[in-house]
mmCIF file of C-alpha atoms and ligand atoms in Angstrom:
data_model
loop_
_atom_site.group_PDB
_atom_site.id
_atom_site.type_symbol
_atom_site.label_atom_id
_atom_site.label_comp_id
_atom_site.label_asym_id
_atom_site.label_seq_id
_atom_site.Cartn_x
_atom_site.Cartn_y
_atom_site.Cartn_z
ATOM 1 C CA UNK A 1 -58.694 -137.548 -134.673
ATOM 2 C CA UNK A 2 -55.558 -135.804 -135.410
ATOM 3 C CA UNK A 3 -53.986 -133.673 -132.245
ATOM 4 C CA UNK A 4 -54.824 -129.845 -132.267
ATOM 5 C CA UNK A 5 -52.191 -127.555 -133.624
ATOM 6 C CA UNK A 6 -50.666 -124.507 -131.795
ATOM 7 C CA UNK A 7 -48.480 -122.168 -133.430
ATOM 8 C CA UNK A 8 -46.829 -120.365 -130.704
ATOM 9 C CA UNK A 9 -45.238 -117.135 -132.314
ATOM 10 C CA UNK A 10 -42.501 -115.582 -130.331
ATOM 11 C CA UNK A 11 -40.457 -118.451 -128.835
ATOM 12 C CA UNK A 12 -38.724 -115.807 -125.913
ATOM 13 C CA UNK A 13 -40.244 -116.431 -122.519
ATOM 14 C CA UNK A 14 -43.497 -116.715 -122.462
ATOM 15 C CA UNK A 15 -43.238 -118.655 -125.502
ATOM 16 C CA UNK A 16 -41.588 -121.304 -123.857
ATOM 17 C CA UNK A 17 -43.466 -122.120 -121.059
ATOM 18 C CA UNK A 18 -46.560 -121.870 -123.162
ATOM 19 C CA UNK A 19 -44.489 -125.308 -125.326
ATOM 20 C CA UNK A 20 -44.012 -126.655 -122.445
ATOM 21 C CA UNK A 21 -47.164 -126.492 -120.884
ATOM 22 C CA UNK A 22 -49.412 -127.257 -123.876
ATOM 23 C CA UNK A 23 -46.640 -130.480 -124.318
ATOM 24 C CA UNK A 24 -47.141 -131.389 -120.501
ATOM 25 C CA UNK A 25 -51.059 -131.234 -120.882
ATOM 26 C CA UNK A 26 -51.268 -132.639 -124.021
ATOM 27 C CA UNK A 27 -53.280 -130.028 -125.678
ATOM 28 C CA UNK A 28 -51.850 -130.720 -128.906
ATOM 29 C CA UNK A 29 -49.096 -130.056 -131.150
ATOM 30 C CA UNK A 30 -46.924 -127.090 -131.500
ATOM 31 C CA UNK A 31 -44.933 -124.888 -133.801
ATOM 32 C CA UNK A 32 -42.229 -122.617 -131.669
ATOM 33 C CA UNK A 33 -41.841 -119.524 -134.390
ATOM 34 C CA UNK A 34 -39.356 -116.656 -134.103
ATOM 35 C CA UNK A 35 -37.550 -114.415 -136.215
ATOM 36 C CA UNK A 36 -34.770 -115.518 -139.247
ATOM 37 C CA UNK A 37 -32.104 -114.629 -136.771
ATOM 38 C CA UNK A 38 -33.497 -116.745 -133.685
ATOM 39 C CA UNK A 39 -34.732 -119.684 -135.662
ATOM 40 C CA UNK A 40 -31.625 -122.110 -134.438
ATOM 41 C CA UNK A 41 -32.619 -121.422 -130.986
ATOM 42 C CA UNK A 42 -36.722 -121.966 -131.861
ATOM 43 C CA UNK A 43 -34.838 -125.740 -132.881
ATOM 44 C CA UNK A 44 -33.020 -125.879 -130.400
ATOM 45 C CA UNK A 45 -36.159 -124.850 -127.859
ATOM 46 C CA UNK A 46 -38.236 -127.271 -129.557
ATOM 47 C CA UNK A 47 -35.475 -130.253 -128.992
ATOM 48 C CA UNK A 48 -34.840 -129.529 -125.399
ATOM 49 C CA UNK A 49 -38.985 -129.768 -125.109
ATOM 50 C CA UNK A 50 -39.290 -133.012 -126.987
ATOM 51 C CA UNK A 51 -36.781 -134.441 -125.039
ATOM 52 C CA UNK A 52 -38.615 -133.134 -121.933
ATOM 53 C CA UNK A 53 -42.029 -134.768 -123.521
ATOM 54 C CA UNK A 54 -39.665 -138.594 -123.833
ATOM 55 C CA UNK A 55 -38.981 -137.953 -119.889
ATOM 56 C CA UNK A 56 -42.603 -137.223 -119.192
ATOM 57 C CA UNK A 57 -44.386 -139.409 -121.327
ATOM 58 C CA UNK A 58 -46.326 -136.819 -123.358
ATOM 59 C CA UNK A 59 -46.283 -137.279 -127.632
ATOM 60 C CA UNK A 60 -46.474 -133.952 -128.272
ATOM 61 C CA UNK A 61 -44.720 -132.813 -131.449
ATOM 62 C CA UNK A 62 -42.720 -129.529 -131.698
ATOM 63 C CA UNK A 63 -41.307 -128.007 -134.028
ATOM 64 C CA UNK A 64 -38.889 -124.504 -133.839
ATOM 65 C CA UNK A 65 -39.267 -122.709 -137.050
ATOM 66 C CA UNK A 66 -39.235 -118.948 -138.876
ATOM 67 C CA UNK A 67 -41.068 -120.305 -141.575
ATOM 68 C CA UNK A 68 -44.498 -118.926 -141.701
ATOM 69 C CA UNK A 69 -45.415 -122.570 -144.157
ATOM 70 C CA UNK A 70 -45.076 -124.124 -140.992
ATOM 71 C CA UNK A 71 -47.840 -121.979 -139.157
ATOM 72 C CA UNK A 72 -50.335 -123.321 -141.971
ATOM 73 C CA UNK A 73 -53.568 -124.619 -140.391
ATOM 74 C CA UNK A 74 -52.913 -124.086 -137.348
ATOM 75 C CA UNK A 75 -56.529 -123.744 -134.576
ATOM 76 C CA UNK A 76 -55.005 -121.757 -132.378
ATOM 77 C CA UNK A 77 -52.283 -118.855 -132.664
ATOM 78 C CA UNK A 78 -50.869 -116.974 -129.384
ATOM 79 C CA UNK A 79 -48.436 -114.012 -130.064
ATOM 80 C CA UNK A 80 -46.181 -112.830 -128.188
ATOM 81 C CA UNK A 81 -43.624 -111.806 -130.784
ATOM 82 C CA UNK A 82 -41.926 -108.073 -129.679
ATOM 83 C CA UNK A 83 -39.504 -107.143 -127.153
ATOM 84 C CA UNK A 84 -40.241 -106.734 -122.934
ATOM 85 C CA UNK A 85 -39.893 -104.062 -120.846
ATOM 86 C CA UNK A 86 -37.113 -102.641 -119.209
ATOM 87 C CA UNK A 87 -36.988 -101.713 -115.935
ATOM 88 C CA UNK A 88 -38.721 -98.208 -115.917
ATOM 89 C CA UNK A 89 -40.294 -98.664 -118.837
ATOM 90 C CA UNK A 90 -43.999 -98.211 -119.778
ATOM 91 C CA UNK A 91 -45.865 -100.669 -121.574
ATOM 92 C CA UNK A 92 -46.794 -98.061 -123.906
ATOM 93 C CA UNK A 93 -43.171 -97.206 -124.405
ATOM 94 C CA UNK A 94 -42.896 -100.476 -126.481
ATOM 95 C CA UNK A 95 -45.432 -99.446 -129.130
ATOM 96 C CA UNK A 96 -42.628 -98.205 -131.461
ATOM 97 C CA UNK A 97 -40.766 -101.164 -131.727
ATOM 98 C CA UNK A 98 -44.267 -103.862 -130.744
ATOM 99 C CA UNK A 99 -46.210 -102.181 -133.547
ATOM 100 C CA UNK A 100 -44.335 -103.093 -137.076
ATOM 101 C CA UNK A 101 -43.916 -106.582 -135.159
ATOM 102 C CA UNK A 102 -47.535 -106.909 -134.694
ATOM 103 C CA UNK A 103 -48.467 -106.221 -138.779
ATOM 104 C CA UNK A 104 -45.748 -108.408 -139.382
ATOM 105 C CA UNK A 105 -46.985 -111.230 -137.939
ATOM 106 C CA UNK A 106 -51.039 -109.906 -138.639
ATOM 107 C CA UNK A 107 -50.138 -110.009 -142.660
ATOM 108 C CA UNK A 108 -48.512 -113.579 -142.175
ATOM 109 C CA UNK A 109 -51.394 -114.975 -139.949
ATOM 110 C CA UNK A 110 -53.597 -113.488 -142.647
ATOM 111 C CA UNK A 111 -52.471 -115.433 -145.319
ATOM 112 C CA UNK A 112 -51.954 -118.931 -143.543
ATOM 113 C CA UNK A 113 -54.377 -119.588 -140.578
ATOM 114 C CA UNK A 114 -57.460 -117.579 -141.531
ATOM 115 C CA UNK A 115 -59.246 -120.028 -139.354
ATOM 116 C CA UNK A 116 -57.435 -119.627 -135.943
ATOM 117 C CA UNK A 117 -58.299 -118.352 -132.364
ATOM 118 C CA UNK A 118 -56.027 -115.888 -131.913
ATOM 119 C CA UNK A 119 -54.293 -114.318 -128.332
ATOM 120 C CA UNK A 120 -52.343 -111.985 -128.186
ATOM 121 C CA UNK A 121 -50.295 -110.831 -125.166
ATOM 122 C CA UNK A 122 -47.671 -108.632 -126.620
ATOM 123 C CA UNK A 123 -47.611 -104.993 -125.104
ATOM 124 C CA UNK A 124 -48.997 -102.564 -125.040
ATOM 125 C CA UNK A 125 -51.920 -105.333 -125.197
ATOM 126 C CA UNK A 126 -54.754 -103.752 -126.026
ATOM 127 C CA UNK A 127 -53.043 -101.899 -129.108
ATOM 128 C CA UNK A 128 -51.724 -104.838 -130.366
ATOM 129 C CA UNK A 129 -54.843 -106.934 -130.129
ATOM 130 C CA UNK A 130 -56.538 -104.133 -131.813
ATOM 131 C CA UNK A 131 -54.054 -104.025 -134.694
ATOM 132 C CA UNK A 132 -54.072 -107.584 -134.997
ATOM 133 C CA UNK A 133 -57.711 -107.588 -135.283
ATOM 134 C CA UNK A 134 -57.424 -104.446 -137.666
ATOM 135 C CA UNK A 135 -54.895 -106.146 -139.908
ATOM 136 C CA UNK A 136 -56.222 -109.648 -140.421
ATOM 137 C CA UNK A 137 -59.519 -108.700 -140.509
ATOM 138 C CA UNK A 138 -60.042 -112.233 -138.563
ATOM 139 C CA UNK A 139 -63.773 -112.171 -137.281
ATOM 140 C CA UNK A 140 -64.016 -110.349 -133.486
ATOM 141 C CA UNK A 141 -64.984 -113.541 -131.834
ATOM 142 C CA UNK A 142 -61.774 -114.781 -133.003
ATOM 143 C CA UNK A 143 -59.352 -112.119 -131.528
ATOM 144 C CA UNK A 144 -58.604 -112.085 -127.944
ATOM 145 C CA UNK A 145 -56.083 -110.375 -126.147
ATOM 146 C CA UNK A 146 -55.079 -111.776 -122.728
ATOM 147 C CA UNK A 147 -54.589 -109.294 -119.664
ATOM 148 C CA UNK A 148 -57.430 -109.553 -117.029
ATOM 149 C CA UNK A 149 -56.809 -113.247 -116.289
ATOM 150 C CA UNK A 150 -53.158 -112.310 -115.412
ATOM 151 C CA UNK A 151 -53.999 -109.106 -113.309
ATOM 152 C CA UNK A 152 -57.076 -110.960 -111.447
ATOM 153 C CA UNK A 153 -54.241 -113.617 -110.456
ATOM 154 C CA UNK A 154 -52.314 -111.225 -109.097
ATOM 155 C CA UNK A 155 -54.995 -109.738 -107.058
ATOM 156 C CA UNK A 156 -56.599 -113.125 -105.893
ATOM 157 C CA UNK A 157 -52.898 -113.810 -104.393
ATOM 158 C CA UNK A 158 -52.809 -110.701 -103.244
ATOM 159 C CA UNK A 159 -55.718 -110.617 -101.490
ATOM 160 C CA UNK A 160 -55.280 -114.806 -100.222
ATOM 161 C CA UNK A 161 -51.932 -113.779 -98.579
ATOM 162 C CA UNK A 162 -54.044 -110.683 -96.761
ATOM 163 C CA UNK A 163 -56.560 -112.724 -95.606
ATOM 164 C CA UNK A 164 -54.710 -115.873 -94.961
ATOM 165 C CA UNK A 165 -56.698 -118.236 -97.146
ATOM 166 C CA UNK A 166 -56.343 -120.525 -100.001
ATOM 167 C CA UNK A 167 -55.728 -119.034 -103.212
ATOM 168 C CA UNK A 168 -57.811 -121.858 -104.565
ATOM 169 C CA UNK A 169 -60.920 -119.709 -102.545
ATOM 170 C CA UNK A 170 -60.252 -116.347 -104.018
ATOM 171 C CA UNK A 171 -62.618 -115.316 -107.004
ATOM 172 C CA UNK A 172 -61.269 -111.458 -108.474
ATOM 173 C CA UNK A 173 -62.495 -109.773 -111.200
ATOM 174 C CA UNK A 174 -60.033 -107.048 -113.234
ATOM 175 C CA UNK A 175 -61.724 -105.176 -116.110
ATOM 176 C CA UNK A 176 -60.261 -102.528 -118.435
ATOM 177 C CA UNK A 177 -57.284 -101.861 -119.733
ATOM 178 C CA UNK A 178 -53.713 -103.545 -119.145
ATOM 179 C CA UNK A 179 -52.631 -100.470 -117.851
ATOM 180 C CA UNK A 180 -51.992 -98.683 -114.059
ATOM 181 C CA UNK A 181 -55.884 -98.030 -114.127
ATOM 182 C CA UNK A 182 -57.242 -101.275 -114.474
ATOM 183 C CA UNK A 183 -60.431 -101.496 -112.830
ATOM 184 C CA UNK A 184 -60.555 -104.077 -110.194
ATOM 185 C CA UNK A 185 -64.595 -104.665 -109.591
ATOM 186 C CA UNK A 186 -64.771 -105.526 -105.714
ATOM 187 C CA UNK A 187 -68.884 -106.930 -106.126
ATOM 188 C CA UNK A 188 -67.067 -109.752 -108.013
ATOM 189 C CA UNK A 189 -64.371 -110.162 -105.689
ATOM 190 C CA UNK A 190 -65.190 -113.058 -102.766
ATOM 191 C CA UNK A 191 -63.487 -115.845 -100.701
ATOM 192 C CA UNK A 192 -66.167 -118.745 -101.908
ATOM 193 C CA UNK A 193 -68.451 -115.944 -101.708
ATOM 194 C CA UNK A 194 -67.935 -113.686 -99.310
ATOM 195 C CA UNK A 195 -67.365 -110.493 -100.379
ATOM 196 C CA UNK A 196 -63.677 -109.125 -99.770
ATOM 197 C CA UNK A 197 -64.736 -105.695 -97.926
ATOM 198 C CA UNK A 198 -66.095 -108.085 -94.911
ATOM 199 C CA UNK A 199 -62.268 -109.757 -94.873
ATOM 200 C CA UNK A 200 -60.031 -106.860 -95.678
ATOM 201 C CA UNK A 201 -60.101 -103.160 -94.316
ATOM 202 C CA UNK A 202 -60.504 -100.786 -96.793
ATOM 203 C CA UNK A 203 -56.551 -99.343 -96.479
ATOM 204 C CA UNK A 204 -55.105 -103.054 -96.774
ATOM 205 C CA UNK A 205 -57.461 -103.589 -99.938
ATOM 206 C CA UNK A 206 -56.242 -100.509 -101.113
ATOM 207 C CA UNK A 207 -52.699 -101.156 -100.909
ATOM 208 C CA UNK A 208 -53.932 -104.403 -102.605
ATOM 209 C CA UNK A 209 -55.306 -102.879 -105.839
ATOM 210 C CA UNK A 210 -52.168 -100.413 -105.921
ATOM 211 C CA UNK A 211 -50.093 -103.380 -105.969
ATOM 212 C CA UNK A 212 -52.170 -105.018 -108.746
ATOM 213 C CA UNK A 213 -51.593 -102.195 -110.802
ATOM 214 C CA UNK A 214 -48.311 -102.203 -110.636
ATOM 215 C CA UNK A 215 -47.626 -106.285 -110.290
ATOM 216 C CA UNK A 216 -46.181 -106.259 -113.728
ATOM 217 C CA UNK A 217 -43.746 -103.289 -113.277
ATOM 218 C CA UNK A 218 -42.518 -104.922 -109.705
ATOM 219 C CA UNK A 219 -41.435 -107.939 -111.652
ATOM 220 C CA UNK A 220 -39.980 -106.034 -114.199
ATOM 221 C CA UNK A 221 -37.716 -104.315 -111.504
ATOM 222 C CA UNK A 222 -36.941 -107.637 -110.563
ATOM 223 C CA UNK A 223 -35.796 -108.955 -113.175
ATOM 224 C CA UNK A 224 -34.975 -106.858 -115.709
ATOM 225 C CA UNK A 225 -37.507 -108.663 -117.727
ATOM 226 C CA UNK A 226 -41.538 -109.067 -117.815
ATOM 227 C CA UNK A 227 -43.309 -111.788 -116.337
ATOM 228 C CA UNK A 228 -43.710 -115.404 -118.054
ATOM 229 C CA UNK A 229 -44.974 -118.036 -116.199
ATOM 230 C CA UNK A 230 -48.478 -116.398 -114.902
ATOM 231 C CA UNK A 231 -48.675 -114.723 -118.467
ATOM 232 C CA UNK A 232 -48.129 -118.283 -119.928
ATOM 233 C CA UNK A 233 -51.037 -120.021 -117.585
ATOM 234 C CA UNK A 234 -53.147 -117.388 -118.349
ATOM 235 C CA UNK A 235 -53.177 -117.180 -121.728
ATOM 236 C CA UNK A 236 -53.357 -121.518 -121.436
ATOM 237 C CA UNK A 237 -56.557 -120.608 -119.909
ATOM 238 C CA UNK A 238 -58.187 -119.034 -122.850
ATOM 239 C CA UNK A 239 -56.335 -121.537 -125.071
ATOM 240 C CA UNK A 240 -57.938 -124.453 -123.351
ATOM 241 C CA UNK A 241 -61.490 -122.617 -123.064
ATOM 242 C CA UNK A 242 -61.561 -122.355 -126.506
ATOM 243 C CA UNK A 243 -60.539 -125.904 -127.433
ATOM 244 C CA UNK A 244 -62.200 -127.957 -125.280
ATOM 245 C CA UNK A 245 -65.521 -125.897 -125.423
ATOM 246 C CA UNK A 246 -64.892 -125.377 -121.599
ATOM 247 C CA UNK A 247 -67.469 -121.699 -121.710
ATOM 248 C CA UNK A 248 -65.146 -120.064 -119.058
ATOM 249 C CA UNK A 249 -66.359 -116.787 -117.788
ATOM 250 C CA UNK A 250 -62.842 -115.034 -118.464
ATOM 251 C CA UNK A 251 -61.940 -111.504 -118.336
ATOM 252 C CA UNK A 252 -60.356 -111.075 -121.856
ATOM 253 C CA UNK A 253 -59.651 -107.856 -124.100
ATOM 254 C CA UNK A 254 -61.908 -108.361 -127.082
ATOM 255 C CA UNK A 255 -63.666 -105.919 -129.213
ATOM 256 C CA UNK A 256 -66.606 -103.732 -127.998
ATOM 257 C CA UNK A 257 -69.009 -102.804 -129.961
ATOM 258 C CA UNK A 258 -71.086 -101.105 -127.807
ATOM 259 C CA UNK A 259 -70.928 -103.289 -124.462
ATOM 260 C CA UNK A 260 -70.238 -101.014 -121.796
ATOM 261 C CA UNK A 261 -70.991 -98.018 -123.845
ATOM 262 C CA UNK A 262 -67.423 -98.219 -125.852
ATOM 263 C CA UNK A 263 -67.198 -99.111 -129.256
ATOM 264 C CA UNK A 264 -64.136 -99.270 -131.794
ATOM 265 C CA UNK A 265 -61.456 -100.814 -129.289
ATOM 266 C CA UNK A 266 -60.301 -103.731 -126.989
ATOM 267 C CA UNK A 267 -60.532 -103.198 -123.393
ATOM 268 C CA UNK A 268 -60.401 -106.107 -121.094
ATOM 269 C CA UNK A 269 -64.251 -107.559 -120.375
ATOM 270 C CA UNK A 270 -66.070 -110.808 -118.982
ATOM 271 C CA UNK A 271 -66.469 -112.976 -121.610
ATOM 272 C CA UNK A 272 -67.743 -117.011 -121.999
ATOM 273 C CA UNK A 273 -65.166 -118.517 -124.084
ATOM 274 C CA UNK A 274 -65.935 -121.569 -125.776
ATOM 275 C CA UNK A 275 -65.805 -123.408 -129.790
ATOM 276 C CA UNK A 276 -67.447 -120.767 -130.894
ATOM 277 C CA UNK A 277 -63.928 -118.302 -129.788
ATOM 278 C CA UNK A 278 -65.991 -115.764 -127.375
ATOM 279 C CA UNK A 279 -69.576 -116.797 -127.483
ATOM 280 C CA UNK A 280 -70.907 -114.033 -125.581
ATOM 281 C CA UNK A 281 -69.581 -110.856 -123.622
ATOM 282 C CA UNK A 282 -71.117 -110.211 -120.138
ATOM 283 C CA UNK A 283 -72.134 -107.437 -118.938
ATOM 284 C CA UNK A 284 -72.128 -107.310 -115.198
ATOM 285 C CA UNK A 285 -73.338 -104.074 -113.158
ATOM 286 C CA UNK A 286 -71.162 -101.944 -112.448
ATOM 287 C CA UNK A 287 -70.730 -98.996 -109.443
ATOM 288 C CA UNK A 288 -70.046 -94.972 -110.344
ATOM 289 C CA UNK A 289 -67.324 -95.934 -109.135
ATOM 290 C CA UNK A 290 -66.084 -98.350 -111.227
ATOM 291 C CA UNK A 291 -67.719 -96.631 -114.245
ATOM 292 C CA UNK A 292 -65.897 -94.129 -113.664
ATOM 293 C CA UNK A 293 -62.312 -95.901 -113.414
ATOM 294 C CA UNK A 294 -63.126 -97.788 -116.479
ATOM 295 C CA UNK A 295 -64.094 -94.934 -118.457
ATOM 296 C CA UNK A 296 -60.395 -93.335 -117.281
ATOM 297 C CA UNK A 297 -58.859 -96.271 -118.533
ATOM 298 C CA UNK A 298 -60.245 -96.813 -121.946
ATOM 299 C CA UNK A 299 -59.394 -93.341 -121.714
ATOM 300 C CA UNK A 300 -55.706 -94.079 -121.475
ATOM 301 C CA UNK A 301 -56.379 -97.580 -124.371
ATOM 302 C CA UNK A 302 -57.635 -94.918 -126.662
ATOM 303 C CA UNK A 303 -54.603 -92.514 -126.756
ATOM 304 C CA UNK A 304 -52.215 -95.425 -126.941
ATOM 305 C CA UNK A 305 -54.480 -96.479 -129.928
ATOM 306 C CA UNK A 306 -54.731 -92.434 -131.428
ATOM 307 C CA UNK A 307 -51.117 -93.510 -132.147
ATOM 308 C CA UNK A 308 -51.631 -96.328 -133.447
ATOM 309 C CA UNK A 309 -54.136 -95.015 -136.200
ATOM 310 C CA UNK A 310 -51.648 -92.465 -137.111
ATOM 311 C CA UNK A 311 -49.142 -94.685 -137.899
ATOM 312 C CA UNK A 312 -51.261 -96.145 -140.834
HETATM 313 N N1 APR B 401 -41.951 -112.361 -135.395
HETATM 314 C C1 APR B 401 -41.865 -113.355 -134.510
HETATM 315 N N2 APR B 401 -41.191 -113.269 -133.353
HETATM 316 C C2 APR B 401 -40.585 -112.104 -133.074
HETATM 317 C C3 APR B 401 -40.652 -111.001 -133.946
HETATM 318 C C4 APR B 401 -41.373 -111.163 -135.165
HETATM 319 N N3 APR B 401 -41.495 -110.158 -136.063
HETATM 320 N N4 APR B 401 -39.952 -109.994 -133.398
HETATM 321 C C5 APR B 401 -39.468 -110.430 -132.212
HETATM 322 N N5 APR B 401 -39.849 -111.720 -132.016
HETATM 323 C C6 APR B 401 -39.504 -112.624 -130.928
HETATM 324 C C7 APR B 401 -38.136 -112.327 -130.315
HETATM 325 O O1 APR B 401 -37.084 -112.766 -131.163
HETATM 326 C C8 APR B 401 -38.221 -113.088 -129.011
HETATM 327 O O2 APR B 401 -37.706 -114.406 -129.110
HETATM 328 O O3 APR B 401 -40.377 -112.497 -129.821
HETATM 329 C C9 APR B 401 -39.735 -113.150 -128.719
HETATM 330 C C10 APR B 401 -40.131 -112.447 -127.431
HETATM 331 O O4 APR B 401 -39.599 -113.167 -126.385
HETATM 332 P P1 APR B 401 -38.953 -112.478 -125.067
HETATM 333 O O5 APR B 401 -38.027 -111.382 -125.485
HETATM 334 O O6 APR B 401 -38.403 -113.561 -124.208
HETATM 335 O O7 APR B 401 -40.226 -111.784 -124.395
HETATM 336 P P2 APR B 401 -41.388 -112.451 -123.512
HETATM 337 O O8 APR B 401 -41.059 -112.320 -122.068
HETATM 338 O O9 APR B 401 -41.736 -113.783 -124.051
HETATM 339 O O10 APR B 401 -42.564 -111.380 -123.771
HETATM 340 C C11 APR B 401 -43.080 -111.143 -125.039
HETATM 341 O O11 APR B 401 -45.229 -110.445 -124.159
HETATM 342 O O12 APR B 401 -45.882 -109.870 -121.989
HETATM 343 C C12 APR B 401 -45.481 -109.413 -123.241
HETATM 344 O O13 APR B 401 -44.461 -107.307 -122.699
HETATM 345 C C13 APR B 401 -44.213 -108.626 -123.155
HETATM 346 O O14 APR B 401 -44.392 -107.705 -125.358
HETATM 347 C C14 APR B 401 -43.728 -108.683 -124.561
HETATM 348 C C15 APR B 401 -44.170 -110.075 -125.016
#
């Protein structure tokens, strides 16, 4: 059987380690695609990786490109084609310059893998996954934006550090949004089990979810840069869900159609992702509580995607 093809498009960061990684676990080819002007260091990306794959062991072929041709075919697409943030910068600040990227890439995808399983992780996520979505016109099981595997990481270290356990232990759950009022959902949040609250006082757990709301901005202070290698693992994740029919429970931004009570827009959910893309979206209980944080935050997804719609 011929090895999977990933087209990886953006070959910045996250980019990167996503070539590496996929080369490293042998998940299957992969095409490294960026810009006209950042094609010769796509090649040269793709070389360096090869080379890496001859030290390793690991057959992998990958290829650095700008030519959408190249893209053709491929199962799985994940996009992180735009610019970062800046320290002090919102993620919705990057919709002005992330947005014309985004159809861009949407109207090439269109054209030349009409059959792929698509993540996106460039910011402001849920806009972009939505556009994406919007523009291709790709079925919804298809379309997956990745965010809530990424913040449940950082509260599941978070909370392991507090607690002075294995990470391995931690279970967290992070729904909503990819914004500063993502809703963390404590009933699914254990230590093999047992619930969090009976581990942490409630002002250290607090702290906790402040942190986790801001995890991606502390980096950013950082390093002048976003995050890459948890957003690279994290969208592998999904990736390998997907193609090795795994049916992870996930928390992914995908399309609601009623789940939850929204409709019309990508907020980040539980969902079982297998061959069939996301086979089924779960719908877990949820406290007043948390209700009412997630219905602030798709608050905050819809005005980022009011902009959005009247930029069409
Ligand atoms: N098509 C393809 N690639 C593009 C396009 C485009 N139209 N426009 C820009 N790119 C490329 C850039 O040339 C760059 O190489 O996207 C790449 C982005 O890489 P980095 O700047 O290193 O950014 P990275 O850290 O990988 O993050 C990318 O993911 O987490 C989000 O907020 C982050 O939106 C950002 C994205």
């Amino acid at each position: 059987m011929a090895r999977k093809k990933i087209a990886l498009i953006g070959a910045g960061n996250i980019g990167g380690e996503l070539a590496a990684y996929i080369a490293r676990e042998q998940l299957g080819d992969v095409v490294l695609f960026d810009i006209p002007a950042k094609a010769d260091y796509a090649r040269g990306k793709a070389l360096d990786l090869e080379q890496n794959g001859a030290v390793l062991g690991r057959d992998a072929k990958i290829t650095g490109t700008s030519n959408y041709d190249d893209v053709a075919g491929s199962d799985v697409v994940i996009i992180t084609a735009g610019i970062p943030r800046k320290p002090g910068q919102s993620r919705d600040d990057l919709i002005g310059t992330n947005l014309p990227i985004i159809r861009d890439v949407a109207t090439n995808l269109k054209r030349v893998a009409p059959n792929a399983f698509v993540i996106v992780i460039s910011n402001p996520l849920d806009a972009m996954v939505y556009e994406l979505k919007r523009v291709t016109g790709f079925p919804r099981e298809k379309v997956v934006g990745m965010a809530g595997i990424l913040d449940s990481a950082r509260f599941q270290l978070f909370l392991a550090r507090e607690a002075n356990v294995s990470v391995a232990d931690v279970r967290t759950m992070v729904l909503g949004g990819h914004g500063d009022d993502m809703v963390p959902v404590l009933s699914a949040c254990t230590v093999n089990g047992v619930g969090v609250e009976h581990l942490i006082p409630k002002e250290r757990l607090d702290a906790i979810i402040a942190r986790v709301r801001g995890g991606g901005g502390e980096i950013v202070k950082l390093m002048g840069t976003s995050a890459f290698y948890a957003p690279a693992s994290s969208a592998i994740a999904m990736c390998e869900s997907y193609l090795l029919d795994r049916k992870r429970l996930l928390p992914c931004a995908v399309q609601l159609d009623g789940e939850y009570g929204y409709k019309d827009l990508f907020m980040g959910v539980p969902v079982i992702l297998g061959a069939g893309g996301v086979e089924k979206i779960v719908e877990i209980p949820l406290t007043a509580g948390e209700k009412e944080m997630l219905a602030k935050s798709a608050a905050s997804v819809q005005s980022t995607l009011d902009i959005v719609r009247k930029s069409t």
